Coordinates of C-alpha atoms in Angstrom, one line a residue:
Chain A
X20 CA 39.0 -12.2 -66.0
X21 CA 40.3 -14.0 -63.7
X22 CA 42.1 -11.2 -61.4
X23 CA 38.7 -9.3 -62.1
X24 CA 37.0 -12.2 -59.6
X25 CA 39.7 -11.9 -57.5
X26 CA 39.6 -8.6 -56.9
X27 CA 35.8 -8.7 -56.4
X28 CA 35.9 -11.4 -53.8
X29 CA 38.7 -10.1 -52.1
X30 CA 37.3 -7.1 -51.7
X31 CA 34.3 -8.8 -50.1
X32 CA 36.5 -11.0 -48.0
X33 CA 39.0 -8.0 -46.5
X34 CA 35.9 -5.0 -46.0
X35 CA 35.0 -6.4 -42.5
X36 CA 36.7 -9.2 -40.0
X37 CA 34.3 -10.1 -37.4
X38 CA 34.5 -13.2 -34.8
X39 CA 31.7 -15.4 -36.3
X40 CA 32.5 -17.2 -39.9
X41 CA 29.8 -16.8 -43.0
X42 CA 29.6 -19.0 -45.4
X43 CA 30.8 -17.5 -49.1
X44 CA 30.7 -20.8 -51.2
X45 CA 29.3 -24.2 -51.1
X46 CA 30.4 -26.5 -53.7
X47 CA 29.0 -30.1 -54.3
X48 CA 30.3 -33.3 -55.6
X49 CA 27.9 -36.3 -55.8
X50 CA 30.2 -39.5 -56.7
X51 CA 28.4 -42.4 -58.2
X52 CA 30.4 -44.9 -57.3
X53 CA 31.0 -47.5 -60.1
X54 CA 34.2 -48.5 -60.7
X55 CA 36.3 -47.0 -58.3
X56 CA 38.8 -49.2 -56.8
X57 CA 38.3 -51.3 -53.1
X58 CA 39.6 -50.6 -49.7
X59 CA 42.0 -53.5 -48.6
X60 CA 41.2 -53.6 -45.0
X61 CA 37.5 -53.1 -45.7
X62 CA 37.9 -55.8 -48.0
X63 CA 39.6 -57.7 -45.2
X64 CA 37.2 -56.9 -42.3
X65 CA 34.5 -57.9 -44.6
X66 CA 35.8 -61.3 -45.6
X67 CA 34.9 -63.8 -42.5
X68 CA 31.9 -62.4 -42.9
X69 CA 31.4 -63.1 -46.5
X70 CA 32.7 -66.3 -46.5
X71 CA 30.1 -67.5 -44.4
X72 CA 27.5 -66.1 -45.8
X73 CA 28.4 -66.8 -49.3
X74 CA 28.2 -70.3 -48.8
X75 CA 24.6 -70.1 -47.6
X76 CA 23.5 -67.5 -50.4
X77 CA 24.9 -68.9 -53.4
X78 CA 22.2 -71.7 -53.6
X79 CA 20.3 -71.4 -57.0
X80 CA 17.0 -72.2 -55.9
X81 CA 14.9 -70.8 -59.3
X82 CA 15.8 -69.3 -62.9
X83 CA 14.0 -66.6 -64.0
X84 CA 13.4 -65.7 -67.6
X85 CA 13.0 -61.9 -67.2
X86 CA 13.3 -59.2 -64.8
X87 CA 10.7 -58.9 -62.7
X88 CA 10.4 -55.2 -61.0
X89 CA 8.0 -53.0 -59.2
X90 CA 9.2 -50.0 -61.4
X91 CA 6.3 -47.6 -62.9
X92 CA 3.4 -49.9 -63.9
X93 CA 5.2 -53.2 -63.8
X94 CA 3.4 -55.3 -61.8
X95 CA 5.4 -58.5 -62.4
X96 CA 7.6 -58.7 -59.3
X97 CA 4.3 -57.9 -56.9
X98 CA 2.5 -60.3 -58.8
X99 CA 5.5 -63.0 -58.2
X100 CA 5.4 -62.3 -54.2
X101 CA 1.6 -62.7 -54.1
X102 CA 1.7 -65.7 -56.2
X103 CA 3.8 -67.4 -53.6
X104 CA 1.5 -66.4 -51.1
X105 CA -1.1 -67.6 -52.9
X106 CA 0.6 -71.1 -53.4
X107 CA 0.3 -71.3 -49.3
X108 CA -3.0 -70.8 -49.2
X109 CA -3.9 -73.6 -52.0
X110 CA -1.8 -75.9 -50.4
X111 CA -2.1 -75.7 -46.5
X112 CA -5.9 -73.6 -46.3
X113 CA -7.6 -74.8 -49.4
X114 CA -10.9 -74.4 -47.5
X115 CA -10.6 -70.6 -47.6
X116 CA -9.5 -70.2 -51.1
X117 CA -11.6 -67.8 -53.3
X118 CA -13.1 -66.1 -50.2
X119 CA -9.8 -64.8 -49.5
X120 CA -7.9 -61.7 -50.4
X121 CA -4.0 -61.5 -50.7
X122 CA -2.5 -57.8 -49.4
X123 CA 1.1 -57.1 -49.7
X124 CA 2.6 -53.9 -49.8
X125 CA 5.1 -52.6 -52.4
X126 CA 7.6 -51.3 -49.7
X127 CA 7.9 -54.9 -48.9
X128 CA 9.7 -55.8 -51.9
X129 CA 13.1 -54.4 -51.4
X130 CA 15.1 -55.6 -54.7
X131 CA 14.2 -56.6 -58.4
X132 CA 14.5 -60.1 -59.4
X133 CA 16.9 -60.5 -62.5
X134 CA 17.0 -62.8 -65.6
X135 CA 18.7 -65.9 -65.0
X136 CA 19.8 -68.1 -61.8
X137 CA 17.9 -66.7 -58.6
X138 CA 20.0 -67.3 -55.6
X139 CA 18.6 -67.7 -52.4
X140 CA 20.6 -64.2 -51.8
X141 CA 18.6 -62.9 -54.1
X142 CA 15.1 -63.9 -52.1
X143 CA 16.6 -62.8 -49.1
X144 CA 17.2 -59.3 -50.9
X145 CA 13.4 -59.3 -52.2
X146 CA 12.4 -59.8 -48.9
X147 CA 14.8 -59.0 -46.1
X148 CA 12.1 -58.7 -43.4
X149 CA 11.2 -61.4 -40.9
X150 CA 7.3 -60.6 -41.6
X151 CA 5.3 -63.9 -41.2
X152 CA 1.8 -64.4 -43.4
X153 CA -1.4 -64.1 -41.0
X154 CA -4.7 -64.7 -41.8
X155 CA -6.9 -62.1 -41.0
X156 CA -10.7 -62.0 -41.0
X157 CA -12.9 -58.8 -42.1
X158 CA -15.9 -57.0 -42.9
X159 CA -16.5 -56.0 -46.3
X160 CA -16.8 -52.4 -45.1
X161 CA -13.1 -52.6 -44.0
X162 CA -12.3 -54.3 -47.1
X163 CA -13.7 -51.3 -48.9
X164 CA -11.2 -48.9 -46.9
X165 CA -8.6 -51.3 -48.4
X166 CA -9.4 -50.8 -51.4
X167 CA -9.8 -47.0 -51.3
X168 CA -6.3 -47.1 -49.7
X169 CA -5.1 -49.3 -52.5
X170 CA -6.3 -46.9 -55.3
X171 CA -5.5 -43.5 -53.6
X172 CA -2.0 -44.3 -52.2
X173 CA -0.6 -47.2 -54.4
X174 CA 1.1 -48.5 -51.6
X175 CA -0.8 -52.0 -51.6
X176 CA -0.8 -54.7 -54.0
X177 CA -3.1 -57.5 -54.7
X178 CA -3.5 -60.3 -57.2
X179 CA -6.7 -61.6 -57.2
X180 CA -8.7 -58.4 -56.9
X181 CA -9.7 -56.4 -59.9
X182 CA -11.9 -53.0 -60.2
X183 CA -12.1 -50.4 -62.3
X184 CA -11.3 -46.7 -61.6
X185 CA -13.0 -44.1 -63.6
X186 CA -13.3 -40.5 -62.7
X187 CA -12.5 -41.4 -59.1
X188 CA -15.5 -43.5 -59.5
X189 CA -15.1 -47.5 -58.2
X190 CA -16.7 -49.9 -60.2
X191 CA -16.5 -53.4 -61.3
X192 CA -15.0 -54.6 -57.6
X193 CA -14.5 -58.4 -58.1
X194 CA -13.0 -60.9 -56.0
X195 CA -11.7 -64.0 -57.9
X196 CA -14.2 -62.9 -60.4
X197 CA -16.9 -62.5 -58.1
X198 CA -18.6 -59.4 -57.6
X199 CA -17.4 -58.1 -54.4
X200 CA -20.0 -57.7 -51.7
X201 CA -19.6 -55.1 -48.9
X202 CA -22.0 -57.0 -46.5
X203 CA -19.9 -60.0 -46.3
X204 CA -16.9 -61.0 -44.5
X205 CA -13.5 -61.8 -46.1
X206 CA -10.3 -63.5 -45.6
X207 CA -7.6 -61.3 -45.9
X208 CA -3.8 -62.9 -46.4
X209 CA -1.1 -60.7 -45.6
X210 CA 2.0 -60.2 -43.5
X211 CA 1.6 -59.8 -39.5
X212 CA 3.5 -56.0 -40.3
X213 CA 0.4 -55.1 -42.4
X214 CA -2.0 -56.6 -40.0
X215 CA -0.7 -54.8 -37.0
X216 CA -1.4 -51.5 -39.1
X217 CA 2.2 -50.9 -40.8
X218 CA 2.2 -48.8 -43.9
X219 CA -1.0 -47.0 -42.5
X220 CA -3.1 -50.1 -42.7
X221 CA -5.4 -49.3 -39.8
X222 CA -8.2 -50.7 -41.5
X223 CA -6.6 -54.0 -40.7
X224 CA -7.0 -53.4 -36.9
X225 CA -9.6 -55.3 -34.5
X226 CA -10.1 -58.1 -37.1
X227 CA -13.1 -60.7 -36.7
X228 CA -10.5 -63.1 -36.5
X229 CA -6.6 -63.1 -36.4
X230 CA -4.4 -66.4 -37.3
X231 CA -0.6 -66.8 -37.4
X232 CA 0.6 -69.2 -39.8
X233 CA 4.0 -69.1 -38.2
X234 CA 5.5 -69.0 -42.3
X235 CA 7.7 -66.0 -43.0
X236 CA 7.0 -64.6 -46.2
X237 CA 10.4 -65.2 -47.3
X238 CA 9.8 -68.9 -47.0
X239 CA 6.4 -68.8 -48.6
X240 CA 8.5 -67.4 -51.5
X241 CA 11.6 -69.6 -51.4
X242 CA 8.6 -72.7 -51.3
X243 CA 7.3 -71.0 -54.2
X244 CA 10.7 -71.2 -56.1
X245 CA 11.1 -74.9 -55.2
X246 CA 7.9 -76.1 -56.3
X247 CA 8.6 -74.1 -59.5
X248 CA 11.9 -75.9 -60.0
X249 CA 10.9 -79.4 -58.9
X250 CA 8.5 -79.2 -62.2
X251 CA 11.2 -77.9 -64.2
X252 CA 9.4 -74.6 -64.6
X253 CA 11.1 -71.0 -64.3
X254 CA 9.9 -67.9 -63.3
X255 CA 7.6 -66.2 -66.1
X256 CA 6.2 -62.7 -65.7
X257 CA 2.8 -62.4 -64.3
X258 CA 1.3 -59.2 -65.8
X259 CA -2.0 -59.5 -64.2
X260 CA -3.5 -56.3 -63.6
X261 CA -6.0 -55.5 -60.9
X262 CA -6.8 -52.1 -60.6
X263 CA -7.8 -50.9 -64.0
X264 CA -7.7 -47.2 -64.8
X265 CA -10.2 -46.1 -67.1
X266 CA -10.3 -42.1 -68.4
Chain B
X115 CA 20.1 -11.8 -47.0
X116 CA 22.1 -11.3 -50.0
X117 CA 22.1 -12.3 -53.5
X118 CA 21.6 -16.2 -54.0
X119 CA 23.0 -17.7 -56.9
X120 CA 21.5 -21.2 -58.6
X121 CA 24.6 -22.0 -59.7
X122 CA 28.0 -20.5 -60.7
X123 CA 27.2 -19.9 -64.2
X124 CA 24.3 -17.6 -62.6
X125 CA 27.1 -15.7 -60.3
X126 CA 29.6 -15.3 -63.2
X127 CA 26.6 -13.9 -65.4
X128 CA 25.5 -11.7 -62.9
X129 CA 29.4 -9.9 -62.1
X130 CA 31.0 -10.2 -65.5
X131 CA 28.2 -10.7 -68.1
X132 CA 28.6 -14.5 -69.0
X133 CA 31.3 -14.5 -70.9
X134 CA 34.3 -16.2 -68.9
X135 CA 35.6 -19.5 -68.9
X136 CA 34.0 -21.5 -66.2
X137 CA 37.7 -23.2 -64.9
X138 CA 39.9 -21.2 -62.4
X139 CA 37.5 -20.5 -59.6
X140 CA 37.8 -23.7 -57.6
X141 CA 41.3 -23.4 -57.6
X142 CA 40.6 -19.6 -56.7
X143 CA 38.9 -20.7 -53.6
X144 CA 40.9 -23.3 -52.5
X145 CA 44.0 -21.1 -53.2
X146 CA 42.7 -18.7 -50.6
X147 CA 42.4 -21.4 -48.1
X148 CA 45.6 -22.3 -48.5
X149 CA 46.7 -18.3 -47.5
X150 CA 44.2 -18.7 -44.7
X151 CA 41.4 -15.9 -46.0
X152 CA 38.7 -18.6 -46.3
X153 CA 38.5 -22.1 -44.6
X154 CA 37.1 -25.0 -46.4
X155 CA 35.0 -27.6 -44.3
X156 CA 34.5 -30.8 -46.6
X157 CA 31.1 -32.7 -45.1
X158 CA 31.0 -36.5 -46.9
X159 CA 27.4 -38.0 -46.6
X160 CA 25.3 -41.4 -47.1
X161 CA 21.8 -42.1 -46.2
X162 CA 19.8 -45.7 -46.1
X163 CA 23.0 -47.5 -46.9
X164 CA 20.4 -50.7 -46.3
X165 CA 23.1 -53.1 -45.3
X166 CA 24.5 -53.0 -48.7
X167 CA 28.2 -53.9 -47.7
X168 CA 29.2 -55.5 -50.9
X169 CA 28.0 -54.0 -54.5
X170 CA 24.8 -54.8 -56.0
X171 CA 25.2 -58.6 -57.7
X172 CA 26.7 -58.3 -61.6
X173 CA 23.1 -59.1 -62.9
X174 CA 21.3 -56.8 -60.9
X175 CA 18.9 -55.3 -63.1
X176 CA 19.3 -51.5 -62.0
X177 CA 22.6 -51.1 -59.9
X178 CA 24.5 -54.2 -61.6
X179 CA 28.3 -54.1 -59.7
X180 CA 27.1 -50.3 -57.9
X181 CA 28.3 -49.2 -54.2
X182 CA 29.9 -51.4 -51.5
X183 CA 31.4 -50.8 -48.4
X184 CA 35.4 -50.8 -49.5
X185 CA 34.9 -48.8 -52.7
X186 CA 33.7 -46.3 -50.3
X187 CA 36.2 -46.3 -47.4
X188 CA 38.8 -46.2 -50.8
X189 CA 37.5 -42.9 -51.8
X190 CA 36.8 -41.4 -48.3
X191 CA 40.7 -42.3 -47.7
X192 CA 41.9 -40.8 -50.8
X193 CA 40.0 -37.5 -49.9
X194 CA 41.1 -37.4 -46.3
X195 CA 44.5 -37.6 -47.9
X196 CA 43.8 -33.8 -49.5
X197 CA 41.7 -32.3 -47.0
X198 CA 41.9 -31.2 -43.5
X199 CA 38.7 -30.7 -41.9
X200 CA 36.1 -33.3 -42.9
X201 CA 32.8 -34.5 -41.1
X202 CA 31.2 -38.0 -42.2
X203 CA 27.7 -37.9 -41.7
X204 CA 24.8 -40.6 -42.4
X205 CA 21.0 -39.7 -42.6
X206 CA 19.8 -43.2 -41.2
X207 CA 18.4 -46.6 -42.1
X208 CA 22.0 -48.5 -42.3
X209 CA 20.3 -51.5 -41.6
X210 CA 18.5 -53.7 -43.6
X211 CA 18.6 -54.9 -47.0
X212 CA 20.9 -57.7 -47.4
X213 CA 21.7 -61.1 -45.5
X214 CA 24.5 -59.5 -43.4
X215 CA 21.8 -58.1 -41.3
X216 CA 19.3 -60.9 -41.3
X217 CA 22.8 -63.2 -40.1
X218 CA 24.8 -60.5 -38.3
X219 CA 22.2 -57.6 -37.1
X220 CA 24.0 -54.9 -38.2
X221 CA 27.5 -55.7 -36.6
X222 CA 29.4 -55.1 -39.8
X223 CA 27.8 -52.4 -41.0
X224 CA 28.9 -50.3 -38.0
X225 CA 32.6 -51.9 -37.9
X226 CA 33.0 -50.8 -41.3
X227 CA 31.5 -47.5 -41.0
X228 CA 34.0 -47.0 -37.7
X229 CA 36.9 -47.9 -39.9
X230 CA 35.8 -45.2 -42.6
X231 CA 35.8 -43.0 -39.3
X232 CA 32.1 -41.5 -39.6
X233 CA 31.4 -39.1 -37.0
X234 CA 27.8 -39.2 -36.6
X235 CA 24.5 -41.1 -37.5
X236 CA 20.8 -40.5 -37.1
X237 CA 18.5 -43.2 -36.9
X238 CA 16.0 -44.4 -39.4
X239 CA 12.8 -46.5 -39.5
X240 CA 14.6 -49.7 -40.6
X241 CA 17.3 -49.1 -37.9
X242 CA 14.8 -50.0 -35.6
X243 CA 14.1 -53.7 -37.6
X244 CA 15.4 -55.9 -34.8
X245 CA 14.0 -53.5 -31.8
X246 CA 15.7 -51.0 -29.5
X247 CA 17.7 -53.9 -27.8
X248 CA 18.9 -54.7 -31.2
X249 CA 20.5 -50.9 -31.5
X250 CA 21.7 -51.2 -28.0
X251 CA 23.8 -54.4 -28.7
X252 CA 25.1 -53.3 -31.9
X253 CA 26.1 -49.9 -30.6
X254 CA 29.4 -51.0 -28.9
X255 CA 31.0 -51.6 -32.4
X256 CA 30.3 -48.2 -33.6
X257 CA 32.5 -45.3 -32.8
X258 CA 30.3 -42.8 -34.2
X259 CA 27.7 -40.8 -32.4
X260 CA 23.9 -41.3 -33.0
X261 CA 21.8 -38.4 -32.6
X262 CA 18.4 -37.1 -32.7
X263 CA 16.7 -34.6 -31.0
X264 CA 12.7 -35.8 -31.7
X265 CA 12.4 -38.9 -30.2
X266 CA 11.9 -39.1 -26.6
X267 CA 13.7 -42.4 -25.2
X268 CA 13.9 -41.8 -21.7
X269 CA 11.6 -44.6 -21.4
X270 CA 13.9 -46.9 -22.9
X271 CA 16.9 -48.9 -23.1
X272 CA 18.4 -46.1 -25.5
X273 CA 17.9 -43.4 -23.0
X274 CA 21.4 -41.5 -22.5
X275 CA 22.8 -43.3 -25.5
X276 CA 21.4 -41.2 -28.1
X277 CA 22.6 -37.4 -28.0
X278 CA 20.0 -34.4 -29.7
X279 CA 23.0 -33.0 -31.1
X280 CA 26.9 -32.9 -31.5
X281 CA 29.5 -29.6 -32.0
X282 CA 32.5 -30.6 -34.4
X283 CA 35.2 -27.9 -33.9
X284 CA 37.4 -28.2 -37.3
X285 CA 39.7 -26.1 -37.9
X286 CA 38.4 -23.0 -35.8
X287 CA 35.1 -23.4 -37.2
X288 CA 32.5 -24.8 -35.0
X289 CA 30.1 -27.0 -36.4
X290 CA 26.5 -28.2 -35.0
X291 CA 25.0 -31.0 -36.2
X292 CA 21.6 -32.5 -34.7
X293 CA 18.9 -35.5 -35.6
X294 CA 15.8 -35.8 -36.9
X295 CA 13.5 -39.3 -37.2
X296 CA 10.6 -40.0 -38.9
X297 CA 7.1 -40.7 -37.4
X298 CA 7.5 -44.2 -36.2
X299 CA 3.9 -45.1 -35.4
X300 CA 2.4 -47.0 -38.6
X301 CA 6.0 -47.4 -40.0
X302 CA 7.4 -49.7 -37.2
X303 CA 6.1 -52.4 -35.4
X304 CA 5.3 -51.0 -32.0
X305 CA 6.9 -54.3 -30.2
X306 CA 10.0 -53.0 -32.2
X307 CA 10.2 -49.2 -30.9
X308 CA 8.4 -50.0 -27.5
X309 CA 8.3 -46.6 -25.9
X310 CA 10.4 -44.5 -28.1
X311 CA 8.3 -41.2 -28.0
X312 CA 8.0 -38.9 -31.1
X313 CA 7.5 -35.1 -31.0
X314 CA 7.4 -32.6 -33.6
X315 CA 10.0 -32.3 -36.1
X316 CA 9.9 -28.7 -36.9
X317 CA 9.7 -27.5 -33.4
X318 CA 12.9 -29.8 -32.3
X319 CA 14.8 -29.0 -35.0
X320 CA 14.3 -25.2 -34.7
X321 CA 14.7 -25.7 -31.1
X322 CA 18.2 -27.5 -31.9
X323 CA 19.2 -25.4 -34.6
X324 CA 18.3 -21.9 -32.3
X325 CA 20.5 -23.6 -29.1
X326 CA 23.4 -24.5 -31.5
X327 CA 23.3 -21.1 -33.5
X328 CA 22.9 -18.5 -30.5
X329 CA 23.7 -20.4 -27.1
X330 CA 26.7 -22.1 -28.7
X331 CA 27.9 -19.8 -31.2
X332 CA 28.1 -22.5 -34.0
X333 CA 29.6 -21.5 -37.6
X334 CA 27.0 -23.8 -39.4
X335 CA 24.2 -26.0 -38.8
X336 CA 23.7 -29.4 -39.6
X337 CA 20.0 -31.6 -39.8
X338 CA 20.7 -34.9 -40.4
X339 CA 16.9 -35.8 -41.3
X340 CA 15.4 -39.5 -41.9
X341 CA 11.6 -37.6 -42.8
X342 CA 12.3 -38.0 -46.5
X343 CA 12.7 -35.6 -49.3
X344 CA 9.1 -34.3 -50.8
X345 CA 5.7 -36.1 -50.5
X346 CA 2.2 -35.8 -52.7
X347 CA 0.8 -35.5 -48.8
X348 CA 1.1 -32.8 -46.4
X349 CA 3.4 -35.0 -44.5
X350 CA 6.4 -33.4 -43.2
X351 CA 9.4 -33.8 -45.3
X352 CA 12.7 -32.3 -45.5
X353 CA 11.3 -29.3 -48.1
X354 CA 8.6 -28.8 -45.3
X355 CA 10.9 -28.5 -42.5
X356 CA 13.4 -26.1 -44.2
X357 CA 10.6 -23.9 -45.4
X358 CA 9.9 -23.9 -41.7
X359 CA 13.2 -23.5 -39.5
X360 CA 15.3 -20.9 -38.9
X361 CA 19.1 -21.4 -38.3
X362 CA 19.4 -24.4 -40.6
X363 CA 22.2 -24.4 -43.1
X364 CA 21.8 -28.2 -44.6
X365 CA 19.6 -30.7 -44.6
X366 CA 21.3 -34.2 -45.1
X367 CA 18.0 -36.3 -46.0
X368 CA 16.8 -39.8 -46.2
X369 CA 14.0 -42.2 -46.4
X370 CA 12.7 -41.8 -49.9
X371 CA 15.8 -43.2 -51.5
X372 CA 15.7 -39.8 -53.4
X373 CA 18.8 -39.5 -55.8
X374 CA 19.7 -35.2 -56.0
X375 CA 22.1 -34.9 -58.6
X376 CA 23.0 -32.0 -56.1
X377 CA 21.6 -29.9 -53.4
X378 CA 18.4 -28.7 -53.8
X379 CA 18.9 -24.7 -52.7
X380 CA 15.6 -23.8 -50.7
X381 CA 14.6 -20.7 -48.1
X382 CA 13.8 -21.0 -44.7
X383 CA 11.1 -19.3 -42.7
X384 CA 13.4 -16.0 -42.9
X385 CA 14.5 -15.9 -46.4
X386 CA 17.7 -17.6 -45.9
X387 CA 19.2 -20.1 -48.0
X388 CA 19.0 -23.5 -46.8
X389 CA 20.4 -26.6 -49.0
X390 CA 18.8 -30.0 -48.8
X391 CA 20.5 -32.9 -50.1
X392 CA 20.5 -36.9 -50.2
X393 CA 22.2 -39.5 -52.4
X394 CA 19.5 -42.5 -52.8
X395 CA 20.4 -45.2 -51.1
X396 CA 22.6 -48.6 -50.8
X397 CA 25.9 -46.4 -50.7
X398 CA 25.3 -46.2 -54.7
X399 CA 26.4 -42.9 -54.5
X400 CA 28.5 -40.8 -51.9
X401 CA 27.8 -37.0 -51.3
X402 CA 30.2 -34.3 -50.8
X403 CA 29.7 -30.9 -50.0
X404 CA 32.9 -28.4 -49.6
X405 CA 31.6 -25.2 -47.7
X406 CA 34.2 -22.5 -48.0
X407 CA 34.2 -19.6 -44.9
X408 CA 35.3 -16.3 -44.3
X409 CA 35.1 -13.4 -42.2
X410 CA 32.5 -11.9 -43.6
X411 CA 30.6 -13.4 -46.5
X412 CA 27.1 -14.2 -47.5
X413 CA 25.8 -17.3 -49.7
X414 CA 27.4 -16.2 -52.9
X415 CA 26.4 -19.3 -55.1
X416 CA 26.0 -22.7 -54.9
X417 CA 27.3 -25.2 -57.5
X418 CA 26.8 -28.8 -58.0
X419 CA 28.1 -31.9 -59.9
X420 CA 27.9 -35.6 -60.4
X421 CA 30.9 -37.6 -61.1
X422 CA 30.9 -41.4 -62.2
X423 CA 34.2 -43.0 -60.3

């Protein structure tokens, strides 16, 4: 059989000869790098960088009772990030509390939170960007645009917003349990990245007011972790569902 | 265009009736390479490395212990011992994702990639995360070439530092490689990408590929793309690009962190075969494609496998 193959291929190959080369076979291998050995020179080159970093990153900041992810319908990681921003609002800007909506983007959460000790390194990997929290005031109409985008693209996350989607109709929109009023203005607490239109958040453009906080989102998460640890609490998954889809 | 076989099994069925064992064929092509009847090009590639210098920590819920630059460096070193004509490529988003980037701004990523012998990379949106000036600042640590043909850098610090394409001569083969980037507006803050102007990826890709094929006489043309594999919307993706392309043989993609067990076989606007590949992110996988060339031939078949190592 092999001989037959050889014959066929050789016939194809020898039957003509031009200047150009043509592809005759493509073979792919995708290697999953799991337990193969390390290159010692690469390790050596990494070492000075690693030592300095490890010292910083190994600091334990909290303890998690379960894995928090953003996989599929798991909202626990998004809710954890939102809760960190909520902590900031409650301790620093209590006057807007209840009239505010926290909006973050799923794509901005870059890694899961594992069970067990949570280090500074884990938080850096969850939130590697240096984005800062900003508070913008926008019209109810723009909030509605934001909500529609949230339902359609599923890129944005919020925790204190709830609504029901039934056959593409939105109903029962509530902010902190209070029915949403499109004629009112609302405070949106978000990242400077989204407020400046990132992740296609054009509706945040030209707000009524724009307030910077100079607090990085990552530092808000650190503060949330420190606050939990201070009162001997662990991170527990918050399964609050903001958007309910009824069929 | 001749027959296109989805995999080796189809090919064998077609010729022999599906009764042959699968072994023997790989070594047969390799035999022909040894006898100089075929030429072999080995492409190695990554995308969306995201500063994952070290493997994921052991308690990571999804990728515990996986990836790591040093592991990849060892595998590449081994393949270099076995193969003569290698191109090592990256499809962008080298930066951002671990504290290595927050603390060292990409310096170590570029140094280790240079040590591994990367030949070229394209820019992803996250490579702009600390601005254009940071890319310029880190470039001296990279011995490989940055490629992009649909961003206009002329009004930025990057002008002249990024080439639209590069031709690599490998064992008598001319391989044309060019880069394509995603639209930065709405994805990256304007103050970070500054005056980089985005041009239509399909037009730019086709004009680069045409030039490489017809003016520069390249034998194989590779697009390093950071557009993303596929979208539900009409947004331009590698699948859309490939279907509207001419003269491109392979798209090595990124951005959507898509793990493809093997390259996807698709057709261009002339009905010719284009392969699209992507290997997830974070260096969890290393992609490899061996392309065998003859003086006269057709794309007889493509076969793929995944290996845990």
